[in-house]
PDB file of C-alpha atoms and ligand atoms in Angstrom:
ATOM      1  CA  MET A   1      -0.101  -0.048  -0.167  1.00  0.00           C
ATOM      2  CA  THR A   2       1.187   3.472  -0.785  1.00  0.00           C
ATOM      3  CA  THR A   3       0.930   6.084   1.871  1.00  0.00           C
ATOM      4  CA  VAL A   4       0.246   9.535   1.025  1.00  0.00           C
ATOM      5  CA  VAL A   5       2.009  12.103   3.692  1.00  0.00           C
ATOM      6  CA  ARG A   6       1.855  15.786   3.942  1.00  0.00           C
ATOM      7  CA  THR A   7       4.676  16.894   6.113  1.00  0.00           C
ATOM      8  CA  PRO A   8       8.328  16.452   6.885  1.00  0.00           C
ATOM      9  CA  LEU A   9       7.321  15.170  10.347  1.00  0.00           C
ATOM     10  CA  GLU A  10       4.742  12.428   9.104  1.00  0.00           C
ATOM     11  CA  LEU A  11       7.334  11.262   6.856  1.00  0.00           C
ATOM     12  CA  ALA A  12       9.758  10.741   9.614  1.00  0.00           C
ATOM     13  CA  GLY A  13       7.303   8.422  11.148  1.00  0.00           C
ATOM     14  CA  HIS A  14       7.685   5.774   8.090  1.00  0.00           C
ATOM     15  CA  ARG A  15      11.506   5.821   8.103  1.00  0.00           C
ATOM     16  CA  THR A  16      13.353   2.715   9.658  1.00  0.00           C
ATOM     17  CA  PRO A  17      17.065   3.784  11.015  1.00  0.00           C
ATOM     18  CA  GLY A  18      19.272   2.438   8.592  1.00  0.00           C
ATOM     19  CA  GLN A  19      16.880   1.819   5.501  1.00  0.00           C
ATOM     20  CA  PRO A  20      18.248   3.408   2.238  1.00  0.00           C
ATOM     21  CA  VAL A  21      15.688   5.996   1.101  1.00  0.00           C
ATOM     22  CA  GLY A  22      15.498   6.934  -2.499  1.00  0.00           C
ATOM     23  CA  LEU A  23      13.500  10.342  -3.482  1.00  0.00           C
ATOM     24  CA  VAL A  24      11.955  10.830  -7.064  1.00  0.00           C
ATOM     25  CA  PRO A  25      11.117  14.514  -7.152  1.00  0.00           C
ATOM     26  CA  THR A  26       7.957  15.169  -9.539  1.00  0.00           C
ATOM     27  CA  MET A  27       5.449  17.626 -10.326  1.00  0.00           C
ATOM     28  CA  GLY A  28       2.801  14.782 -10.698  1.00  0.00           C
ATOM     29  CA  ALA A  29       1.099  13.775 -14.145  1.00  0.00           C
ATOM     30  CA  LEU A  30       3.386  10.990 -13.879  1.00  0.00           C
ATOM     31  CA  HIS A  31       4.385   9.076 -17.299  1.00  0.00           C
ATOM     32  CA  GLU A  32       6.395   6.066 -18.113  1.00  0.00           C
ATOM     33  CA  GLY A  33       9.821   8.790 -17.563  1.00  0.00           C
ATOM     34  CA  HIS A  34       9.000   9.135 -14.078  1.00  0.00           C
ATOM     35  CA  LEU A  35       7.743   5.335 -13.442  1.00  0.00           C
ATOM     36  CA  SER A  36      11.590   4.593 -14.634  1.00  0.00           C
ATOM     37  CA  LEU A  37      13.067   6.739 -12.233  1.00  0.00           C
ATOM     38  CA  ILE A  38      10.885   5.199  -9.548  1.00  0.00           C
ATOM     39  CA  ARG A  39      11.554   1.774 -10.423  1.00  0.00           C
ATOM     40  CA  ARG A  40      15.164   2.328 -10.453  1.00  0.00           C
ATOM     41  CA  ALA A  41      14.834   3.848  -7.002  1.00  0.00           C
ATOM     42  CA  ALA A  42      12.990   0.891  -5.834  1.00  0.00           C
ATOM     43  CA  ASP A  43      15.838  -1.451  -7.179  1.00  0.00           C
ATOM     44  CA  GLU A  44      18.601   0.917  -5.055  1.00  0.00           C
ATOM     45  CA  ASN A  45      16.808   1.496  -1.861  1.00  0.00           C
ATOM     46  CA  GLY A  46      14.637   0.027   0.816  1.00  0.00           C
ATOM     47  CA  LEU A  47      12.217   2.837   1.206  1.00  0.00           C
ATOM     48  CA  VAL A  48      10.913   4.859  -2.109  1.00  0.00           C
ATOM     49  CA  LEU A  49       9.493   8.240  -1.532  1.00  0.00           C
ATOM     50  CA  VAL A  50       7.943  10.250  -4.647  1.00  0.00           C
ATOM     51  CA  SER A  51       7.200  14.069  -4.200  1.00  0.00           C
ATOM     52  CA  VAL A  52       4.189  15.225  -6.012  1.00  0.00           C
ATOM     53  CA  PHE A  53       4.342  19.071  -5.485  1.00  0.00           C
ATOM     54  CA  VAL A  54       3.311  21.509  -8.390  1.00  0.00           C
ATOM     55  CA  ASN A  55       6.063  24.256  -7.495  1.00  0.00           C
ATOM     56  CA  PRO A  56       4.496  27.529  -7.979  1.00  0.00           C
ATOM     57  CA  ALA A  57       8.265  29.264  -8.015  1.00  0.00           C
ATOM     58  CA  GLN A  58       8.992  27.616 -11.478  1.00  0.00           C
ATOM     59  CA  PHE A  59       6.230  28.851 -13.479  1.00  0.00           C
ATOM     60  CA  ASN A  60       6.721  32.141 -15.467  1.00  0.00           C
ATOM     61  CA  ASP A  61       2.965  32.325 -16.345  1.00  0.00           C
ATOM     62  CA  PRO A  62       0.113  32.007 -13.633  1.00  0.00           C
ATOM     63  CA  ALA A  63      -1.939  30.783 -16.369  1.00  0.00           C
ATOM     64  CA  ASP A  64       0.483  27.618 -16.937  1.00  0.00           C
ATOM     65  CA  LEU A  65       0.471  26.906 -13.214  1.00  0.00           C
ATOM     66  CA  GLU A  66      -3.212  27.283 -12.961  1.00  0.00           C
ATOM     67  CA  ARG A  67      -3.976  24.499 -15.685  1.00  0.00           C
ATOM     68  CA  TYR A  68      -1.151  22.183 -14.687  1.00  0.00           C
ATOM     69  CA  PRO A  69      -2.667  18.786 -14.237  1.00  0.00           C
ATOM     70  CA  ARG A  70      -3.204  17.727 -10.664  1.00  0.00           C
ATOM     71  CA  THR A  71      -3.970  14.048 -10.532  1.00  0.00           C
ATOM     72  CA  LEU A  72      -2.635  12.665  -7.167  1.00  0.00           C
ATOM     73  CA  GLU A  73      -4.898   9.631  -7.273  1.00  0.00           C
ATOM     74  CA  THR A  74      -3.870   8.541 -10.384  1.00  0.00           C
ATOM     75  CA  ASP A  75       0.007   9.285  -9.756  1.00  0.00           C
ATOM     76  CA  THR A  76      -0.266   7.371  -6.472  1.00  0.00           C
ATOM     77  CA  GLU A  77      -1.713   4.454  -8.341  1.00  0.00           C
ATOM     78  CA  LEU A  78       0.938   4.623 -11.118  1.00  0.00           C
ATOM     79  CA  ALA A  79       3.884   5.306  -8.458  1.00  0.00           C
ATOM     80  CA  ALA A  80       2.839   2.330  -6.554  1.00  0.00           C
ATOM     81  CA  SER A  81       2.803   0.309  -9.691  1.00  0.00           C
ATOM     82  CA  ALA A  82       6.210   1.238 -10.127  1.00  0.00           C
ATOM     83  CA  GLY A  83       7.366   0.359  -6.562  1.00  0.00           C
ATOM     84  CA  ALA A  84       6.972   3.815  -4.237  1.00  0.00           C
ATOM     85  CA  ASP A  85       6.103   3.175  -0.888  1.00  0.00           C
ATOM     86  CA  LEU A  86       5.330   6.898   0.070  1.00  0.00           C
ATOM     87  CA  ILE A  87       3.958   9.680  -1.816  1.00  0.00           C
ATOM     88  CA  TYR A  88       5.127  13.274  -0.313  1.00  0.00           C
ATOM     89  CA  ALA A  89       2.429  15.603  -1.381  1.00  0.00           C
ATOM     90  CA  PRO A  90       3.008  18.832   0.785  1.00  0.00           C
ATOM     91  CA  ALA A  91       0.793  21.877   0.838  1.00  0.00           C
ATOM     92  CA  VAL A  92       2.289  25.145  -0.399  1.00  0.00           C
ATOM     93  CA  GLU A  93       2.952  26.405   3.077  1.00  0.00           C
ATOM     94  CA  THR A  94       4.904  23.338   3.894  1.00  0.00           C
ATOM     95  CA  ILE A  95       7.366  24.102   1.180  1.00  0.00           C
ATOM     96  CA  TYR A  96       7.165  27.931   1.610  1.00  0.00           C
ATOM     97  CA  PRO A  97       6.045  29.042   5.007  1.00  0.00           C
ATOM     98  CA  PRO A  98       4.611  32.331   5.620  1.00  0.00           C
ATOM     99  CA  GLY A  99       7.563  34.760   5.195  1.00  0.00           C
ATOM    100  CA  PHE A 100       9.589  32.888   3.166  1.00  0.00           C
ATOM    101  CA  ALA A 101      12.172  35.129   1.554  1.00  0.00           C
ATOM    102  CA  THR A 102      15.030  32.713   0.127  1.00  0.00           C
ATOM    103  CA  GLY A 103      16.044  31.638  -3.325  1.00  0.00           C
ATOM    104  CA  VAL A 104      18.660  29.769  -4.544  1.00  0.00           C
ATOM    105  CA  HIS A 105      20.107  30.890  -7.818  1.00  0.00           C
ATOM    106  CA  VAL A 106      22.839  28.578  -9.675  1.00  0.00           C
ATOM    107  CA  ALA A 107      24.908  30.712 -11.727  1.00  0.00           C
ATOM    108  CA  HIS A 108      26.077  30.320 -15.153  1.00  0.00           C
ATOM    109  CA  VAL A 109      25.204  26.942 -15.939  1.00  0.00           C
ATOM    110  CA  THR A 110      21.368  28.582 -15.976  1.00  0.00           C
ATOM    111  CA  ASP A 111      22.151  31.708 -18.099  1.00  0.00           C
ATOM    112  CA  LEU A 112      21.682  30.117 -21.593  1.00  0.00           C
ATOM    113  CA  TRP A 113      19.201  28.007 -23.445  1.00  0.00           C
ATOM    114  CA  GLU A 114      16.218  27.297 -21.235  1.00  0.00           C
ATOM    115  CA  GLY A 115      17.556  29.940 -18.757  1.00  0.00           C
ATOM    116  CA  GLU A 116      16.966  32.805 -21.489  1.00  0.00           C
ATOM    117  CA  SER A 117      13.329  31.939 -22.605  1.00  0.00           C
ATOM    118  CA  ARG A 118      11.937  31.080 -18.959  1.00  0.00           C
ATOM    119  CA  PRO A 119      13.401  33.805 -16.789  1.00  0.00           C
ATOM    120  CA  GLY A 120      13.239  32.685 -12.801  1.00  0.00           C
ATOM    121  CA  HIS A 121      12.313  29.317 -13.818  1.00  0.00           C
ATOM    122  CA  PHE A 122      15.586  27.810 -12.723  1.00  0.00           C
ATOM    123  CA  ASP A 123      15.689  29.751  -9.445  1.00  0.00           C
ATOM    124  CA  GLY A 124      12.350  28.208  -8.661  1.00  0.00           C
ATOM    125  CA  VAL A 125      13.549  24.524  -9.516  1.00  0.00           C
ATOM    126  CA  ALA A 126      16.749  24.901  -7.404  1.00  0.00           C
ATOM    127  CA  THR A 127      14.803  26.499  -4.463  1.00  0.00           C
ATOM    128  CA  VAL A 128      12.416  23.481  -4.326  1.00  0.00           C
ATOM    129  CA  VAL A 129      14.748  21.045  -4.944  1.00  0.00           C
ATOM    130  CA  SER A 130      17.075  22.229  -2.323  1.00  0.00           C
ATOM    131  CA  ILE A 131      14.009  22.368   0.224  1.00  0.00           C
ATOM    132  CA  LEU A 132      13.047  18.826  -0.637  1.00  0.00           C
ATOM    133  CA  LEU A 133      16.252  17.433  -0.208  1.00  0.00           C
ATOM    134  CA  ASN A 134      16.678  19.025   3.040  1.00  0.00           C
ATOM    135  CA  GLN A 135      13.240  17.781   4.138  1.00  0.00           C
ATOM    136  CA  VAL A 136      13.634  14.223   2.929  1.00  0.00           C
ATOM    137  CA  ARG A 137      17.428  13.773   3.682  1.00  0.00           C
ATOM    138  CA  PRO A 138      17.140  10.809   1.130  1.00  0.00           C
ATOM    139  CA  ASP A 139      19.994   8.697   0.165  1.00  0.00           C
ATOM    140  CA  ARG A 140      19.590   9.086  -3.208  1.00  0.00           C
ATOM    141  CA  SER A 141      17.538  11.255  -5.610  1.00  0.00           C
ATOM    142  CA  TYR A 142      16.648  10.394  -8.991  1.00  0.00           C
ATOM    143  CA  PHE A 143      16.643  12.906 -11.967  1.00  0.00           C
ATOM    144  CA  GLY A 144      16.085  12.083 -15.734  1.00  0.00           C
ATOM    145  CA  GLU A 145      18.164  13.402 -18.715  1.00  0.00           C
ATOM    146  CA  LYS A 146      15.578  14.401 -20.566  1.00  0.00           C
ATOM    147  CA  ASP A 147      15.802  18.024 -18.836  1.00  0.00           C
ATOM    148  CA  PHE A 148      19.448  18.054 -19.224  1.00  0.00           C
ATOM    149  CA  GLN A 149      20.135  21.536 -18.028  1.00  0.00           C
ATOM    150  CA  GLN A 150      17.792  21.287 -14.938  1.00  0.00           C
ATOM    151  CA  LEU A 151      20.107  18.384 -14.215  1.00  0.00           C
ATOM    152  CA  ALA A 152      23.482  20.090 -14.930  1.00  0.00           C
ATOM    153  CA  MET A 153      21.965  22.544 -12.578  1.00  0.00           C
ATOM    154  CA  ILE A 154      21.139  20.198  -9.758  1.00  0.00           C
ATOM    155  CA  ARG A 155      24.201  18.510 -10.055  1.00  0.00           C
ATOM    156  CA  ARG A 156      26.114  21.855  -9.640  1.00  0.00           C
ATOM    157  CA  MET A 157      23.898  22.879  -6.650  1.00  0.00           C
ATOM    158  CA  HIS A 158      24.294  19.619  -4.925  1.00  0.00           C
ATOM    159  CA  ARG A 159      27.711  19.844  -4.787  1.00  0.00           C
ATOM    160  CA  ASP A 160      27.917  23.619  -4.142  1.00  0.00           C
ATOM    161  CA  LEU A 161      25.582  23.538  -1.092  1.00  0.00           C
ATOM    162  CA  ALA A 162      26.731  20.186   0.106  1.00  0.00           C
ATOM    163  CA  LEU A 163      23.257  18.631  -0.144  1.00  0.00           C
ATOM    164  CA  PRO A 164      22.519  15.350   1.238  1.00  0.00           C
ATOM    165  CA  GLY A 165      22.662  11.858  -0.599  1.00  0.00           C
ATOM    166  CA  GLU A 166      23.715  11.124  -4.205  1.00  0.00           C
ATOM    167  CA  ILE A 167      22.241  12.561  -7.200  1.00  0.00           C
ATOM    168  CA  VAL A 168      21.463   9.453  -9.775  1.00  0.00           C
ATOM    169  CA  THR A 169      20.651  10.359 -13.461  1.00  0.00           C
ATOM    170  CA  CYS A 170      18.561   7.817 -15.518  1.00  0.00           C
ATOM    171  CA  PRO A 171      18.344   8.030 -19.260  1.00  0.00           C
ATOM    172  CA  THR A 172      15.431   9.736 -21.181  1.00  0.00           C
ATOM    173  CA  VAL A 173      12.349   7.458 -21.891  1.00  0.00           C
ATOM    174  CA  ARG A 174      11.255   7.546 -25.293  1.00  0.00           C
ATOM    175  CA  GLU A 175       8.093   6.899 -27.246  1.00  0.00           C
ATOM    176  CA  PRO A 176       8.390   4.037 -29.926  1.00  0.00           C
ATOM    177  CA  ASP A 177       9.014   6.823 -32.533  1.00  0.00           C
ATOM    178  CA  GLY A 178      11.767   8.441 -30.536  1.00  0.00           C
ATOM    179  CA  LEU A 179       9.824  11.004 -29.048  1.00  0.00           C
ATOM    180  CA  ALA A 180      11.036  12.147 -25.558  1.00  0.00           C
ATOM    181  CA  MET A 181       8.345  11.258 -22.976  1.00  0.00           C
ATOM    182  CA  SER A 182       7.015  14.489 -21.402  1.00  0.00           C
ATOM    183  CA  SER A 183       3.783  15.761 -19.633  1.00  0.00           C
ATOM    184  CA  ARG A 184       3.601  18.484 -22.644  1.00  0.00           C
ATOM    185  CA  ASN A 185       3.346  15.917 -25.293  1.00  0.00           C
ATOM    186  CA  ALA A 186      -0.318  15.567 -24.051  1.00  0.00           C
ATOM    187  CA  ARG A 187      -0.992  19.039 -25.377  1.00  0.00           C
ATOM    188  CA  LEU A 188       0.241  18.268 -28.957  1.00  0.00           C
ATOM    189  CA  GLY A 189      -2.262  17.996 -31.563  1.00  0.00           C
ATOM    190  CA  SER A 190      -2.386  14.978 -33.877  1.00  0.00           C
ATOM    191  CA  GLU A 191      -0.600  16.900 -36.704  1.00  0.00           C
ATOM    192  CA  ALA A 192       2.124  18.272 -34.299  1.00  0.00           C
ATOM    193  CA  ARG A 193       2.255  14.661 -32.427  1.00  0.00           C
ATOM    194  CA  ALA A 194       3.134  13.072 -35.835  1.00  0.00           C
ATOM    195  CA  ALA A 195       5.842  15.705 -36.820  1.00  0.00           C
ATOM    196  CA  ALA A 196       7.532  15.751 -33.439  1.00  0.00           C
ATOM    197  CA  PRO A 197       9.905  12.816 -33.599  1.00  0.00           C
ATOM    198  CA  VAL A 198      11.687  14.976 -36.122  1.00  0.00           C
ATOM    199  CA  LEU A 199      13.682  16.524 -33.286  1.00  0.00           C
ATOM    200  CA  TYR A 200      14.953  13.084 -32.221  1.00  0.00           C
ATOM    201  CA  GLU A 201      15.685  12.123 -35.767  1.00  0.00           C
ATOM    202  CA  ALA A 202      17.797  15.554 -36.099  1.00  0.00           C
ATOM    203  CA  LEU A 203      19.738  14.573 -32.883  1.00  0.00           C
ATOM    204  CA  GLY A 204      20.214  10.995 -34.213  1.00  0.00           C
ATOM    205  CA  ALA A 205      21.628  12.416 -37.358  1.00  0.00           C
ATOM    206  CA  MET A 206      23.891  14.583 -35.596  1.00  0.00           C
ATOM    207  CA  ARG A 207      25.247  11.761 -33.133  1.00  0.00           C
ATOM    208  CA  GLU A 208      25.718   9.436 -36.336  1.00  0.00           C
ATOM    209  CA  ALA A 209      27.461  12.186 -37.920  1.00  0.00           C
ATOM    210  CA  ALA A 210      29.812  12.322 -34.921  1.00  0.00           C
ATOM    211  CA  GLY A 211      30.343   8.926 -34.515  1.00  0.00           C
ATOM    212  CA  ALA A 212      31.382   8.919 -38.127  1.00  0.00           C
ATOM    213  CA  GLY A 213      34.258  11.383 -37.208  1.00  0.00           C
ATOM    214  CA  GLU A 214      32.765  14.866 -37.800  1.00  0.00           C
ATOM    215  CA  ARG A 215      34.138  17.314 -34.909  1.00  0.00           C
ATOM    216  CA  SER A 216      32.762  20.412 -35.902  1.00  0.00           C
ATOM    217  CA  ALA A 217      29.737  21.580 -33.755  1.00  0.00           C
ATOM    218  CA  LEU A 218      28.613  24.083 -36.313  1.00  0.00           C
ATOM    219  CA  LYS A 219      28.352  21.595 -38.948  1.00  0.00           C
ATOM    220  CA  LEU A 220      26.451  19.156 -36.556  1.00  0.00           C
ATOM    221  CA  ALA A 221      24.443  22.071 -35.662  1.00  0.00           C
ATOM    222  CA  ILE A 222      23.302  23.056 -39.172  1.00  0.00           C
ATOM    223  CA  LEU A 223      22.755  19.409 -40.035  1.00  0.00           C
ATOM    224  CA  GLY A 224      20.486  18.817 -37.303  1.00  0.00           C
ATOM    225  CA  ALA A 225      18.851  22.395 -38.012  1.00  0.00           C
ATOM    226  CA  VAL A 226      18.069  21.565 -41.636  1.00  0.00           C
ATOM    227  CA  LEU A 227      16.236  18.354 -40.674  1.00  0.00           C
ATOM    228  CA  VAL A 228      14.093  20.073 -37.784  1.00  0.00           C
ATOM    229  CA  ARG A 229      13.133  22.869 -40.518  1.00  0.00           C
ATOM    230  CA  ARG A 230      12.218  20.262 -42.760  1.00  0.00           C
ATOM    231  CA  ALA A 231       9.078  19.728 -40.674  1.00  0.00           C
ATOM    232  CA  ALA A 232       7.790  23.033 -41.596  1.00  0.00           C
ATOM    233  CA  GLN A 233       5.609  23.347 -38.300  1.00  0.00           C
ATOM    234  CA  PHE A 234       8.710  23.629 -36.199  1.00  0.00           C
ATOM    235  CA  GLU A 235       9.902  26.806 -34.994  1.00  0.00           C
ATOM    236  CA  LEU A 236      13.529  26.064 -33.763  1.00  0.00           C
ATOM    237  CA  ASP A 237      14.395  28.107 -30.635  1.00  0.00           C
ATOM    238  CA  TYR A 238      17.981  26.479 -30.141  1.00  0.00           C
ATOM    239  CA  LEU A 239      19.978  23.552 -31.483  1.00  0.00           C
ATOM    240  CA  GLN A 240      23.389  23.408 -30.171  1.00  0.00           C
ATOM    241  CA  VAL A 241      26.642  21.387 -29.039  1.00  0.00           C
ATOM    242  CA  VAL A 242      27.408  22.179 -25.434  1.00  0.00           C
ATOM    243  CA  GLU A 243      29.755  21.090 -22.839  1.00  0.00           C
ATOM    244  CA  PRO A 244      27.910  18.889 -20.598  1.00  0.00           C
ATOM    245  CA  VAL A 245      28.723  20.290 -17.080  1.00  0.00           C
ATOM    246  CA  THR A 246      28.869  24.077 -17.894  1.00  0.00           C
ATOM    247  CA  LEU A 247      26.490  23.816 -20.665  1.00  0.00           C
ATOM    248  CA  ASP A 248      28.806  26.278 -22.602  1.00  0.00           C
ATOM    249  CA  PRO A 249      28.509  25.986 -26.270  1.00  0.00           C
ATOM    250  CA  VAL A 250      31.683  24.131 -27.836  1.00  0.00           C
ATOM    251  CA  GLU A 251      33.545  24.505 -31.253  1.00  0.00           C
ATOM    252  CA  ALA A 252      34.634  20.989 -31.508  1.00  0.00           C
ATOM    253  CA  VAL A 253      32.869  17.875 -30.213  1.00  0.00           C
ATOM    254  CA  VAL A 254      34.778  15.563 -27.589  1.00  0.00           C
ATOM    255  CA  PRO A 255      33.408  12.722 -25.459  1.00  0.00           C
ATOM    256  CA  GLY A 256      30.534  13.656 -23.368  1.00  0.00           C
ATOM    257  CA  SER A 257      29.688  16.820 -25.485  1.00  0.00           C
ATOM    258  CA  ARG A 258      25.640  17.060 -25.626  1.00  0.00           C
ATOM    259  CA  ALA A 259      23.456  18.118 -28.503  1.00  0.00           C
ATOM    260  CA  ILE A 260      20.300  20.224 -26.963  1.00  0.00           C
ATOM    261  CA  VAL A 261      17.335  21.186 -28.777  1.00  0.00           C
ATOM    262  CA  ALA A 262      14.179  23.492 -28.184  1.00  0.00           C
ATOM    263  CA  ALA A 263      11.445  23.979 -30.680  1.00  0.00           C
ATOM    264  CA  THR A 264       7.967  24.834 -30.486  1.00  0.00           C
ATOM    265  CA  ILE A 265       5.208  22.816 -32.510  1.00  0.00           C
ATOM    266  CA  GLY A 266       1.505  23.628 -32.419  1.00  0.00           C
ATOM    267  CA  GLY A 267       2.093  25.935 -29.530  1.00  0.00           C
ATOM    268  CA  VAL A 268       3.843  23.347 -27.543  1.00  0.00           C
ATOM    269  CA  ARG A 269       7.703  23.827 -26.480  1.00  0.00           C
ATOM    270  CA  LEU A 270       9.573  20.772 -26.508  1.00  0.00           C
ATOM    271  CA  ILE A 271      13.008  20.036 -25.743  1.00  0.00           C
ATOM    272  CA  ASP A 272      15.274  17.123 -26.066  1.00  0.00           C
ATOM    273  CA  ASN A 273      18.983  16.285 -26.289  1.00  0.00           C
ATOM    274  CA  VAL A 274      21.485  13.204 -26.776  1.00  0.00           C
ATOM    275  CA  GLU A 275      25.137  12.635 -26.110  1.00  0.00           C
ATOM    276  CA  LEU A 276      27.062  12.924 -29.031  1.00  0.00           C
ATOM    277  CA  ILE A 277      30.021  10.672 -28.401  1.00  0.00           C
ATOM    278  CA  ASP A 278      30.170   8.319 -25.446  1.00  0.00           C
ATOM    279  CA  ARG A 279      32.310   9.368 -22.481  1.00  0.00           C
ATOM    280  CA  GLY A 280      35.497   7.499 -21.449  1.00  0.00           C
ATOM    281  CA  HIS A 281      36.657   7.054 -18.215  1.00  0.00           C
ATOM    282  CA  GLU A 282      37.996  10.499 -17.634  1.00  0.00           C
ATOM    283  CA  PHE A 283      34.516  11.726 -17.780  1.00  0.00           C
ATOM    284  CA  HIS A 284      33.243   9.377 -15.164  1.00  0.00           C
ATOM    285  CA  VAL A 285      35.904  10.498 -12.953  1.00  0.00           C
ATOM    286  CA  GLU A 286      35.007  14.108 -13.328  1.00  0.00           C
ATOM    287  CA  TYR A 287      31.446  13.218 -12.436  1.00  0.00           C
ATOM    288  CA  ALA A 288      32.633  10.649  -9.511  1.00  0.00           C
ATOM    289  CA  HIS A 289      32.245  13.202  -6.788  1.00  0.00           C
ATOM    290  CA  GLY A 290      29.048  12.709  -4.917  1.00  0.00           C
ATOM    291  CA  ASP A 291      26.891  11.395  -7.852  1.00  0.00           C
ATOM    292  CA  HIS A 292      26.755   8.218 -10.265  1.00  0.00           C
ATOM    293  CA  ARG A 293      25.090   6.843 -13.026  1.00  0.00           C
TER     294      ARG A 293
HETATM  295  O1  PAF B   1      11.528  18.182 -13.425  1.00  0.00           O
HETATM  296  C1  PAF B   1      10.580  18.190 -12.550  1.00  0.00           C
HETATM  297  O2  PAF B   1       9.402  17.736 -12.552  1.00  0.00           O
HETATM  298  C2  PAF B   1      10.716  19.654 -11.627  1.00  0.00           C
HETATM  299  O3  PAF B   1      11.171  20.654 -12.394  1.00  0.00           O
HETATM  300  C3  PAF B   1      10.985  19.075 -10.270  1.00  0.00           C
HETATM  301  C4  PAF B   1      12.591  18.766 -10.341  1.00  0.00           C
HETATM  302  C5  PAF B   1      10.078  18.183  -9.649  1.00  0.00           C
HETATM  303  C6  PAF B   1      11.153  20.373  -9.298  1.00  0.00           C
HETATM  304  O4  PAF B   1       9.945  20.840  -9.251  1.00  0.00           O
END
């Protein structure tokens, strides 16, 4: 039975000393991508906690916050089916008590890309994730690679603020046609949904070219952009090759470099990313401090 708890105190009542706790932070509206994180957490921990909190601080547009799906009952059932033991669904005041006056800003890694088009969004995510990690104090927290810039920011913040536990990252889960799973996909009309896998096809073509020896980030980005633009309905926001820790654009592709893309189709903004060339041993050493994959 999966229990819903509302406060850190209630949460504490379900913990057993010595039992490893895995946290999967979500805003609800769970899909297969979240369930893969929960399954992984269930494999690696004695107690799995899924937080469901629609975080007002990370929405730029109040209308978006208003219409964000709130489906706690279904989420609880889905999370239970994937191995969750507890749902943590705090009230807004439990996260942001009256008089709350603090915000977390992670510099540099949040400046570009999503940071440019969604001012304040990453500060809202950083603030809520640091509160959740401090309230729950998990042994491991699970995040998907789908939101790659968010992940890079959380890794940075986790180290900088010495937040508890390890950050575990999990690969993007995709639909059979390659579209990355996202709660936004439900908002795609049928024509837009049919065209949407072009994003992943473009990233795949870039990866193939990089695998075949192309090292120019510019040439790879042009290759990808031509493919995305072929699907006339897409408005391309950015398609870039970046360094995976700082998210700075690079000129030459090296192991670990990421291709990242954001584009709007049918009024829905989609993001995706892939690693262009597999990381070798060196890169794993770079990431070995405090988190693992
Ligand atoms: O990725 C999300 O669903 C949210 O940004 C997160 C990490 C749960 C914080 O609200």
